[in-house]
DNA sequence: TTGTAGGCGTTATCAT
DNA sequence: ATGATAACGCCTACAA
């Protein structure tokens, strides 16, 4: 009762394996009747060509790998949904790898992919460490790589990002116009390119409006809820900011929790805006002002660019560096 | 500069492919020095055994498939995270398939998996249609299948679910004790086993407390936000429920939006409780009372059971039907 | 239109 | 300890 193979099927039909193979590959030179006979019998015996074998023969896996820092996160899950949809259309399969922002895992995944498991990679980087040699190996193996959102600048490959600098500038300016004088910038990893870019927008907006840039107002958080809670509690007590710009959704949530706890009223005492892909931002208490990235669309575009590269031999062009626009949506948390 | 293979590597070293192969498989009979020489050269040439080939040889893919109705959803993304973690430990890879609650896609995915792409499947079903023949084929191919959360009762395989009946009973009772007399039950697909089970809990709780069961109070919704908004608006206007029990997170969100719009005050005019895995339920306006399923844990357990089955030849035992407990967390939306 | 045969890259078996 | 060889299941160039 085990899986049947092409040989057995051919035997049952008194045909050669080539003919059977042809029936499945939409080949030209095959008698219509024979083909039908084959497909009918295949159905009856529940035969399907073995992918492992045919992929090996054709030297491709019909699979793409998606590497993300986390998955239980609105932004990434929406991106993945976008990627999955495109892959499905192309009849490709999607492997998921979660790095938990861990550099070693990232290296390990990429390294293991160097072995025929995937034909291409879409990834949002962990941002730890500075040695990106392991990624260059992909290139030498002609395995196209697309970065989205969090990228390594020193790797020359397609990058799908959003206009982080402008958005951050706008968000900060938005808080200033709402009357904030002491705006805290919440970040998870200052060294990550994305953290830097967003911070520059913040700094330049302060400058433009003649507000001083104060180092302490840049609050370096972690990926851990508990830890962030402590960090923010301390910071809020000491600095007493009247505005918070969270560079990551999670930090906005922590801001809410801490504010509840300390009796800080949003938006009266503290105005908040955050990068976020949360679809229910309007349902929060108070509704959260957001800079919303086109997550789903980023997934779709990343996948399309990857497929184009795979179809054309693995090369990218300058036009494969896309910068999409995020949307600033003002809600109650920033005084709207 | 293309990928190198074992033959070329062996040639460079003046060794046979067998010896090189042994170096990679931790085989006993190999000279330590030779092994080191091989590994060093492999590193230099960036050689890695081709998975497609070795998997084919060993007749397994070291891959599991995860099929879910949707992915941009807290419950499913947390389950996936759990699965992914276990898979990683076992050095397995994870394929993701999204059905969008579409029966045809479900059938298509399952059918295509009958071909060596995966060694096992974890799935939460779409629940459309009643012909589950296609799943039986998996069994004949010795491909273990684990259902989680949404299952087909007529398929004899491992099932990881939660105590939906009891949770629903408790949730309904909770609303009754909070003073509700006219409780609406919101459901997406009445015919899905999960919808039925949860509804039974609702019905029995009404009975126990002497409240009439009224057909109109069971409100059949869809997966579309817009459509649900209309359905609920109509229903709320006509039925004027004082309690809502949402069998799915999404419907609680719609309830909030509609209530805002109609000026219905939660919890004063309407008390709400919902199945939900939302980590920020406390931040909603008002904070949402939830029945929270142990999503991450369900993922972990599903994966572990699948691996045990794969390791032991594909069979499940009665003890592989797990029923985990959800937690009822009372918050402001139900009057807490 | 169909069949024959070789090879994709790896590994286990058997021999040396 | 190492090497030669066959086999995994499929596909295609070539032959008939």
XYZ file of C-alpha atoms (C1' of nucleotides) in Angstrom:
704
model
C 0.000 0.000 0.000
C 3.011 2.235 -0.245
C 3.449 5.038 -2.706
C 3.570 3.766 -6.243
C 6.227 4.901 -8.699
C 6.370 5.596 -12.365
C 7.819 2.203 -13.173
C 5.014 0.289 -11.543
C 2.453 2.488 -13.171
C 4.080 1.958 -16.548
C 4.134 -1.765 -15.976
C 0.428 -1.884 -15.189
C -0.250 -0.088 -18.440
C 2.206 -2.006 -20.550
C 3.910 1.199 -21.430
C 7.347 2.603 -20.944
C 8.168 5.039 -18.217
C 8.949 7.703 -20.766
C 5.455 7.635 -22.103
C 3.986 7.848 -18.658
C 6.304 10.692 -17.806
C 5.229 12.512 -20.923
C 1.612 12.219 -19.934
C 2.327 14.251 -16.838
C 4.488 16.884 -18.393
C 2.085 18.099 -21.022
C 4.482 16.921 -23.662
C 3.619 17.317 -27.283
C 4.320 13.930 -28.695
C 1.818 11.731 -27.038
C -1.329 10.066 -28.196
C -4.379 11.588 -26.633
C -5.910 8.255 -25.817
C -2.749 6.916 -24.278
C -2.508 10.000 -22.180
C -6.035 9.610 -20.921
C -5.481 5.982 -20.175
C -2.418 6.890 -18.165
C -4.035 9.668 -16.222
C -7.037 7.516 -15.445
C -4.915 4.704 -14.134
C -2.787 7.157 -12.205
C -5.834 8.485 -10.504
C -7.038 5.040 -9.686
C -3.750 4.019 -8.198
C -3.292 7.379 -6.566
C -0.016 7.948 -8.320
C 1.777 11.250 -8.340
C 5.249 11.951 -9.632
C 7.733 12.139 -6.815
C 8.881 15.692 -6.390
C 12.161 14.841 -4.829
C 13.132 12.843 -7.862
C 11.897 15.249 -10.481
C 13.292 18.261 -8.696
C 16.621 16.603 -8.480
C 16.517 15.793 -12.126
C 15.613 19.370 -12.971
C 17.916 20.873 -10.391
C 15.381 23.070 -8.755
C 13.119 22.678 -5.833
C 10.124 24.829 -6.737
C 10.447 26.149 -3.248
C 11.297 29.509 -1.776
C 12.492 30.143 1.734
C 11.192 32.986 3.876
C 13.302 34.010 6.829
C 11.790 36.359 9.395
C 12.776 37.517 12.870
C 9.395 36.525 14.254
C 6.087 35.304 13.029
C 3.533 36.057 15.696
C 3.589 39.686 14.657
C 1.125 41.526 12.488
C 3.660 42.958 10.153
C 5.466 39.750 9.358
C 2.419 37.565 9.170
C 0.879 39.947 6.664
C 4.037 39.984 4.599
C 4.081 36.210 4.625
C 0.500 36.099 3.479
C 1.481 38.275 0.532
C 4.402 36.056 -0.326
C 2.368 32.905 0.039
C -0.235 34.132 -2.374
C 2.274 34.836 -5.115
C 4.067 31.567 -4.534
C 0.816 29.703 -4.854
C 0.067 31.305 -8.176
C 3.451 30.234 -9.427
C 2.926 26.772 -8.019
C 5.792 27.205 -5.666
C 6.118 26.083 -2.081
C 7.048 28.234 0.886
C 9.434 27.290 3.661
C 9.331 29.377 6.814
C 12.265 30.028 9.119
C 12.072 32.112 12.280
C 15.285 33.598 13.633
C 14.003 35.131 16.891
C 16.420 37.929 16.052
C 19.232 35.512 16.594
C 22.237 35.932 14.355
C 23.455 32.363 14.737
C 20.125 30.986 13.603
C 20.153 33.301 10.657
C 23.569 32.098 9.615
C 22.595 28.478 10.143
C 19.446 28.743 8.032
C 21.150 30.499 5.203
C 24.008 28.063 5.234
C 21.719 25.079 5.100
C 19.829 26.539 2.226
C 22.968 26.198 0.158
C 21.953 22.725 -0.782
C 19.073 22.594 -3.141
C 16.309 23.071 -0.653
C 15.116 26.348 -2.085
C 15.487 28.256 -5.324
C 15.367 31.647 -3.720
C 15.207 33.453 -0.403
C 13.160 36.326 0.965
C 14.378 37.660 4.252
C 14.136 40.335 6.867
C 17.392 40.338 8.758
C 18.132 39.966 12.432
C 20.581 42.810 12.358
C 22.962 41.389 14.888
C 26.658 41.278 14.115
C 28.372 42.721 11.102
C 29.834 39.783 9.272
C 27.629 39.000 6.339
C 29.958 36.714 4.492
C 27.536 33.812 4.698
C 25.148 35.723 2.506
C 27.659 36.119 -0.252
C 27.766 32.385 -0.644
C 24.192 32.461 -1.773
C 25.190 34.632 -4.618
C 27.949 32.345 -5.742
C 25.370 29.576 -5.881
C 23.050 31.681 -7.966
C 20.405 31.720 -5.323
C 18.528 35.014 -5.554
C 17.939 36.863 -2.321
C 15.420 39.589 -1.583
C 15.553 41.679 1.573
C 12.460 43.346 2.908
C 12.066 45.956 5.615
C 15.228 45.154 7.549
C 18.183 44.934 5.227
C 21.957 44.756 5.263
C 23.175 47.702 3.286
C 26.471 46.085 2.418
C 24.879 43.199 0.579
C 24.167 43.950 -3.023
C 20.766 42.469 -3.702
C 17.130 43.446 -4.127
C 15.684 45.425 -1.250
C 12.043 46.206 -0.583
C 11.716 48.833 2.091
C 9.473 51.684 3.104
C 10.167 55.380 3.326
C 11.233 55.117 6.944
C 13.078 58.371 7.150
C 10.200 60.443 5.855
C 7.627 58.586 7.921
C 9.635 59.085 11.053
C 10.152 62.704 10.266
C 6.436 63.128 9.719
C 5.504 61.216 12.829
C 7.801 63.310 14.956
C 6.612 66.490 13.354
C 3.062 65.358 13.962
C 3.785 65.054 17.687
C 5.478 68.429 17.739
C 2.535 70.075 16.076
C 0.301 68.424 18.628
C 2.245 70.344 21.230
C 4.889 67.897 22.410
C 8.174 69.338 23.642
C 9.815 66.279 25.125
C 9.504 63.421 22.710
C 10.947 60.038 23.518
C 12.054 57.759 20.717
C 11.642 54.074 21.516
C 13.840 51.653 19.646
C 14.757 47.989 19.910
C 18.073 47.842 18.176
C 19.732 51.153 17.574
C 22.338 49.605 15.345
C 19.958 48.009 12.949
C 19.812 50.068 9.789
C 16.117 50.477 10.192
C 16.527 51.779 13.724
C 19.060 54.307 12.533
C 17.034 55.528 9.606
C 13.966 56.011 11.697
C 15.982 57.783 14.342
C 17.409 60.187 11.800
C 13.919 61.196 10.792
C 13.164 61.821 14.430
C 16.300 63.863 14.977
C 15.873 65.981 11.886
C 12.278 66.782 12.737
C 13.333 67.950 16.162
C 15.998 70.121 14.569
C 13.660 71.647 12.063
C 11.386 72.755 14.861
C 14.143 74.008 17.079
C 13.757 71.320 19.711
C 16.907 70.024 21.360
C 18.005 66.467 20.716
C 18.598 64.830 24.058
C 20.372 61.497 24.191
C 18.351 60.195 27.120
C 15.172 60.523 25.136
C 16.287 57.751 22.873
C 15.233 54.721 24.873
C 16.855 51.462 23.963
C 14.503 48.579 24.611
C 14.660 44.848 24.137
C 12.432 42.169 22.704
C 11.249 41.136 26.127
C 7.984 42.487 27.459
C 8.974 42.392 31.113
C 12.286 44.051 30.542
C 10.710 46.766 28.437
C 8.121 47.388 31.074
C 10.838 48.124 33.616
C 12.870 50.214 31.231
C 9.916 52.351 30.243
C 8.626 52.745 33.772
C 11.965 54.128 34.845
C 12.297 56.321 31.809
C 8.806 57.765 32.064
C 9.214 58.541 35.742
C 12.518 60.292 35.284
C 12.158 61.948 31.902
C 8.460 62.687 31.969
C 8.131 62.823 28.201
C 4.999 64.334 26.723
C 5.329 62.411 23.496
C 6.390 58.917 22.500
C 7.391 57.798 19.066
C 7.665 54.007 19.013
C 9.740 52.624 16.182
C 8.160 49.239 16.686
C 4.584 48.221 17.442
C 5.497 46.186 20.477
C 6.925 49.252 22.175
C 3.683 51.127 21.734
C 1.919 48.336 23.556
C 4.412 48.540 26.386
C 3.895 52.269 26.484
C 0.181 51.714 26.931
C 0.623 49.158 29.694
C 3.100 51.314 31.551
C 0.962 54.406 31.172
C -2.044 52.569 32.584
C 0.037 51.477 35.492
C 1.553 54.851 36.243
C -1.711 56.688 35.747
C -0.362 58.596 32.789
C -3.233 59.674 30.556
C -2.926 59.197 26.809
C -3.177 61.558 24.992
C -3.652 64.241 27.650
C -0.358 63.669 29.451
C 1.414 61.712 26.779
C 0.893 61.563 23.051
C 1.787 58.356 21.291
C 2.440 57.337 17.719
C 3.956 54.134 16.486
C 5.010 52.106 13.525
C 2.365 49.410 13.464
C 0.489 47.056 11.197
C -2.211 46.392 13.706
C -5.547 46.199 11.998
C -7.426 46.971 15.159
C -5.478 50.072 16.086
C -8.812 51.951 16.118
C -10.055 49.678 18.894
C -7.300 50.438 21.359
C -7.837 52.601 24.400
C -7.219 55.186 23.182
C -7.129 54.388 19.500
C -3.514 54.322 18.365
C -2.031 56.706 15.835
C 0.091 54.677 13.487
C 2.551 54.721 10.690
C 1.308 51.751 8.784
C 3.546 49.968 6.367
C 2.015 48.261 3.345
C 2.906 44.858 4.742
C 0.860 42.657 2.471
C 2.000 44.593 -0.553
C 5.612 44.327 0.526
C 5.199 40.578 0.600
C 3.657 40.505 -2.834
C 6.316 42.747 -4.319
C 9.179 40.900 -2.686
C 7.892 37.638 -4.052
C 7.348 39.018 -7.529
C 10.835 40.412 -7.684
C 12.266 37.169 -6.442
C 10.410 35.202 -9.066
C 11.518 37.504 -11.801
C 15.102 37.022 -10.718
C 14.732 33.257 -10.528
C 13.206 33.154 -13.953
C 15.913 35.270 -15.460
C 18.961 33.538 -14.078
C 19.358 35.084 -10.699
C 20.175 38.669 -11.406
C 18.647 41.807 -10.051
C 18.572 45.255 -11.529
C 18.605 48.632 -9.894
C 14.848 48.798 -10.322
C 14.503 45.937 -7.898
C 15.177 48.276 -5.029
C 11.711 49.380 -4.121
C 10.763 51.967 -1.566
C 7.089 51.839 -0.718
C 5.232 54.495 1.184
C 3.866 54.034 4.654
C 0.763 55.847 5.767
C 0.465 58.055 8.809
C -2.927 57.575 10.369
C -3.801 59.975 13.096
C -5.977 58.685 15.905
C -6.750 59.578 19.488
C -3.452 58.585 21.040
C -1.746 61.575 19.504
C -4.524 63.950 20.279
C -6.604 63.436 17.142
C 31.127 28.990 -9.703
C 28.133 26.744 -9.497
C 27.399 24.394 -6.654
C 29.989 21.689 -6.350
C 29.048 18.057 -5.863
C 30.448 15.129 -4.011
C 32.166 13.742 -7.053
C 34.138 16.877 -7.719
C 35.075 17.168 -4.110
C 36.223 13.564 -4.054
C 38.282 14.131 -7.175
C 40.057 17.115 -5.658
C 40.984 14.982 -2.703
C 41.908 11.888 -4.617
C 39.317 9.982 -2.688
C 36.207 8.070 -3.576
C 32.769 9.525 -3.148
C 32.015 6.889 -0.559
C 34.721 8.148 1.707
C 33.643 11.705 1.321
C 30.076 10.753 2.021
C 31.127 8.967 5.151
C 32.892 12.061 6.392
C 29.590 13.864 6.414
C 27.482 11.162 7.938
C 29.472 10.656 11.109
C 30.219 7.131 10.030
C 32.353 4.903 12.132
C 34.840 3.554 9.683
C 36.792 6.535 8.644
C 40.264 7.746 9.411
C 40.221 10.838 11.536
C 42.793 12.607 9.434
C 41.045 11.827 6.199
C 37.834 13.121 7.638
C 39.431 16.377 8.668
C 41.020 16.776 5.291
C 37.664 16.274 3.672
C 35.825 18.680 5.899
C 38.482 21.312 5.463
C 38.363 21.067 1.717
C 34.586 21.059 1.783
C 34.582 24.266 3.705
C 37.045 25.817 1.350
C 35.014 24.901 -1.673
C 31.768 25.701 0.051
C 30.462 22.219 -0.518
C 27.336 20.903 1.119
C 25.590 17.635 0.397
C 22.596 18.149 -1.819
C 19.445 17.604 0.164
C 17.316 16.713 -2.787
C 19.608 13.853 -3.614
C 20.082 12.520 -0.134
C 16.431 12.882 0.718
C 15.539 10.978 -2.347
C 17.998 8.317 -1.441
C 16.566 8.089 2.050
C 12.990 8.481 0.935
C 12.105 11.273 3.257
C 12.096 14.994 2.950
C 12.829 16.120 6.501
C 9.981 18.497 5.965
C 6.554 18.885 7.478
C 3.651 20.740 5.968
C 1.419 23.065 7.943
C -1.955 23.880 6.466
C -3.972 26.686 8.000
C -7.071 28.644 6.993
C -5.264 31.924 7.461
C -1.982 33.193 8.738
C -2.441 36.854 9.581
C -4.306 35.835 12.705
C -2.997 35.696 16.231
C -4.139 32.204 16.923
C -2.641 30.598 13.871
C 0.569 32.541 13.881
C 1.186 31.525 17.469
C 0.478 27.903 16.673
C 2.892 28.086 13.780
C 5.540 29.549 16.007
C 5.130 26.577 18.296
C 5.379 24.135 15.448
C 8.367 25.880 13.977
C 10.277 25.685 17.217
C 9.837 21.941 17.519
C 10.664 21.389 13.878
C 13.856 23.354 14.277
C 14.961 21.233 17.194
C 14.427 18.147 15.099
C 16.234 19.719 12.208
C 13.141 19.632 10.119
C 11.818 22.198 7.697
C 8.359 23.729 7.665
C 6.203 24.324 4.619
C 3.274 26.684 5.004
C 0.022 26.495 3.067
C -2.858 28.913 3.508
C -6.314 27.778 2.439
C -8.280 31.002 2.972
C -11.011 28.652 4.186
C -11.286 27.378 0.685
C -12.068 23.708 0.320
C -10.610 23.375 -3.166
C -7.286 24.739 -2.042
C -7.273 22.389 0.867
C -7.851 19.433 -1.400
C -5.238 20.647 -3.839
C -2.564 21.094 -1.190
C -3.180 17.737 0.390
C -3.199 16.038 -2.957
C 0.061 17.590 -3.981
C 1.679 16.567 -0.765
C 1.224 12.976 -1.823
C 4.538 13.136 -3.549
C 7.417 13.154 -1.198
C 7.390 16.813 -0.419
C 6.648 16.330 3.232
C 6.885 13.548 5.749
C 3.917 14.674 7.772
C 1.106 17.192 7.903
C -0.336 19.407 10.599
C -3.586 21.037 9.685
C -6.534 23.048 10.815
C -9.339 22.363 8.381
C -11.392 24.707 6.274
C -14.576 22.930 7.190
C -16.262 23.373 3.868
C -17.850 20.394 2.177
C -18.179 16.923 3.557
C -16.128 14.737 1.305
C -12.892 13.971 3.013
C -11.734 11.188 0.800
C -8.624 13.056 -0.216
C -7.391 12.841 3.334
C -7.609 9.112 3.410
C -5.060 8.939 0.670
C -2.516 10.398 3.014
C -3.004 7.477 5.267
C -2.470 4.972 2.529
C 0.833 6.690 1.846
C 1.828 6.464 5.462
C 1.916 10.192 5.830
C 0.932 11.053 9.389
C -1.637 13.793 9.833
C -2.385 15.844 12.916
C -5.448 18.037 13.192
C -5.508 20.974 15.511
C -8.388 23.161 16.632
C -10.629 22.616 13.629
C -10.929 18.943 12.842
C -12.915 16.543 10.735
C -14.492 14.088 13.110
C -14.806 11.378 10.518
C -11.098 11.156 9.894
C -9.317 8.843 12.248
C -6.128 10.614 13.157
C -4.501 12.613 15.953
C -6.486 15.642 17.073
C -5.314 18.463 19.281
C -8.236 20.562 20.388
C -9.371 22.640 23.310
C -12.281 22.156 25.663
C -14.561 24.202 23.485
C -17.816 22.965 24.902
C -16.905 23.763 28.480
C -15.347 27.107 27.593
C -18.413 28.129 25.683
C -20.646 26.992 28.467
C -18.588 28.990 30.936
C -18.454 32.051 28.744
C -22.202 32.041 28.298
C -22.790 31.448 31.959
C -20.415 34.270 32.697
C -22.537 36.624 30.612
C -25.714 35.381 32.272
C -24.292 35.963 35.715
C -23.315 39.440 34.607
C -26.985 40.025 34.015
C -27.468 39.326 30.322
C -30.861 38.036 29.216
C -30.543 38.248 25.457
C -27.246 36.779 24.417
C -26.257 36.626 20.782
C -23.937 33.897 19.587
C -21.721 34.975 16.699
C -20.378 32.268 14.468
C -18.636 32.069 11.125
C -19.456 28.602 9.951
C -22.216 26.883 11.838
C -21.468 23.590 10.207
C -17.858 23.411 11.193
C -17.496 21.028 14.082
C -15.933 23.729 16.146
C -18.845 26.043 15.514
C -21.263 23.362 16.593
C -19.419 22.397 19.724
C -19.142 25.950 20.856
C -22.778 26.531 20.086
C -23.786 23.562 22.177
C -22.011 25.009 25.150
C -23.901 28.211 24.582
C -27.239 26.470 24.276
C -26.771 24.312 27.336
C -25.747 27.239 29.473
C -28.903 29.080 28.445
C -30.944 26.029 29.345
C -29.345 25.582 32.713
C -30.276 29.116 33.610
C -33.761 28.937 32.240
C -33.176 31.318 29.374
C -34.935 30.567 26.090
C -32.884 29.542 23.097
C -33.869 31.770 20.219
C -32.762 30.900 16.721
C -32.335 34.503 15.637
C -29.747 35.049 18.311
C -27.376 32.768 16.528
C -25.878 35.131 13.994
C -24.150 33.568 11.043
C -21.309 35.742 9.826
C -18.715 35.502 7.100
C -14.993 36.011 6.804
C -15.440 39.419 5.279
C -15.210 42.476 7.489
C -17.583 44.596 5.457
C -20.209 41.919 5.213
C -20.031 41.218 8.920
C -20.380 44.854 9.703
C -23.669 44.967 7.836
C -24.925 41.731 9.311
C -24.179 42.799 12.851
C -25.574 46.271 12.427
C -28.853 44.847 11.289
C -28.888 42.221 13.995
C -28.047 44.608 16.798
C -30.700 47.066 15.717
C -33.412 44.479 15.519
C -32.539 42.073 18.285
C -31.025 44.496 20.752
C -28.947 41.859 22.495
C -27.455 42.707 25.871
C -24.698 40.151 25.510
C -22.503 38.892 22.710
C -20.531 35.699 22.700
C -18.177 35.678 19.713
C -16.946 32.272 18.709
C -14.116 33.849 16.763
C -11.881 36.810 17.544
C -12.630 38.615 14.346
C -16.307 38.817 15.252
C -15.518 40.491 18.529
C -13.670 43.178 16.616
C -16.651 43.671 14.350
C -18.856 43.882 17.407
C -16.689 46.684 18.747
C -16.685 48.610 15.495
C -20.435 48.290 15.105
C -21.073 49.231 18.701
C -18.955 52.352 18.324
C -20.915 53.258 15.261
C -24.338 52.649 16.722
C -23.464 54.302 19.996
C -23.918 51.089 21.920
C -21.883 51.211 25.108
C -19.786 48.207 26.049
C -20.241 46.885 28.699
C -23.124 49.051 29.934
C -25.508 48.296 27.070
C -23.808 45.230 25.710
C -21.465 42.763 27.348
C -18.957 41.010 25.150
C -16.804 37.937 25.470
C -14.899 36.189 22.734
C -12.610 33.372 21.832
C -9.360 35.196 21.195
C -5.615 34.816 21.288
C -4.986 38.518 21.191
C -2.129 39.407 23.455
C -3.254 42.990 23.763
C -6.842 42.244 24.732
C -6.235 44.352 27.870
C -5.512 47.380 25.704
C -8.804 47.401 23.861
C -11.495 49.923 24.558
C -12.911 48.461 26.668
C -10.520 45.664 27.489
C -11.876 42.469 26.021
C -12.931 39.453 28.056
C -11.556 36.413 26.345
C -11.482 32.694 26.216
C -7.863 32.240 25.371
C -6.675 29.035 23.791
C -3.142 27.854 24.490
C -2.149 28.491 20.904
C 1.599 28.227 21.191
C 1.281 25.093 23.255
C -1.103 23.579 20.751
C 1.518 24.094 18.102
C 4.206 22.490 20.200
C 2.044 19.519 21.115
C 0.807 19.003 17.572
C 4.347 18.953 16.320
C 5.566 16.610 19.008
C 2.799 14.152 18.321
C 3.464 14.331 14.620
C 7.139 13.643 15.131
C 6.442 10.724 17.388
C 4.204 9.250 14.727
C 6.751 9.829 11.984
C 9.449 8.225 14.042
C 7.357 5.222 14.841
C 6.082 4.389 11.411
C 3.096 6.624 11.033
C 0.670 5.356 13.623
C -1.202 7.223 16.258
C -2.626 5.974 19.483
C -5.695 7.002 21.396
C -3.491 9.112 23.639
C -2.697 11.332 20.691
C -6.091 12.943 20.977
C -5.366 15.826 23.257
C -7.841 18.246 24.697
C -6.170 21.277 26.186
C -7.862 23.788 28.403
C -8.606 27.321 27.390
C -8.664 30.087 29.948
C -11.527 32.447 30.561
C -10.160 35.866 31.347
C -12.661 38.372 32.524
C -12.088 41.978 31.586
C -14.108 45.145 31.241
C -16.086 44.216 28.152
C -18.175 41.774 30.136
C -18.586 44.075 33.078
C -15.463 43.072 34.991
C 3.984 8.049 -31.281
C 6.583 5.140 -28.232
C 10.743 2.883 -26.194
C 15.735 2.624 -24.568
C 19.178 4.185 -21.783
C 21.869 7.331 -19.117
C 22.279 10.438 -15.527
C 20.746 13.939 -11.784
C 23.794 13.535 -6.421
C 23.726 10.757 -2.756
C 24.425 6.658 0.197
C 24.386 1.656 1.551
C 26.213 -2.765 0.414
C 29.687 -5.376 -0.704
C 34.254 -6.059 -1.795
C 39.169 -5.057 -1.190
C 39.988 2.255 6.158
C 38.714 2.906 1.484
C 36.736 1.990 -3.146
C 33.397 0.290 -6.764
C 28.738 -0.116 -7.718
C 23.897 -0.147 -7.687
C 19.828 2.058 -6.533
C 16.460 5.885 -5.119
C 12.370 7.924 -9.073
C 12.236 10.762 -12.675
C 13.153 13.038 -17.216
C 15.042 13.741 -21.826
C 18.053 12.925 -25.861
C 18.144 9.729 -29.032
C 16.696 5.671 -31.431
C 13.081 3.011 -33.551
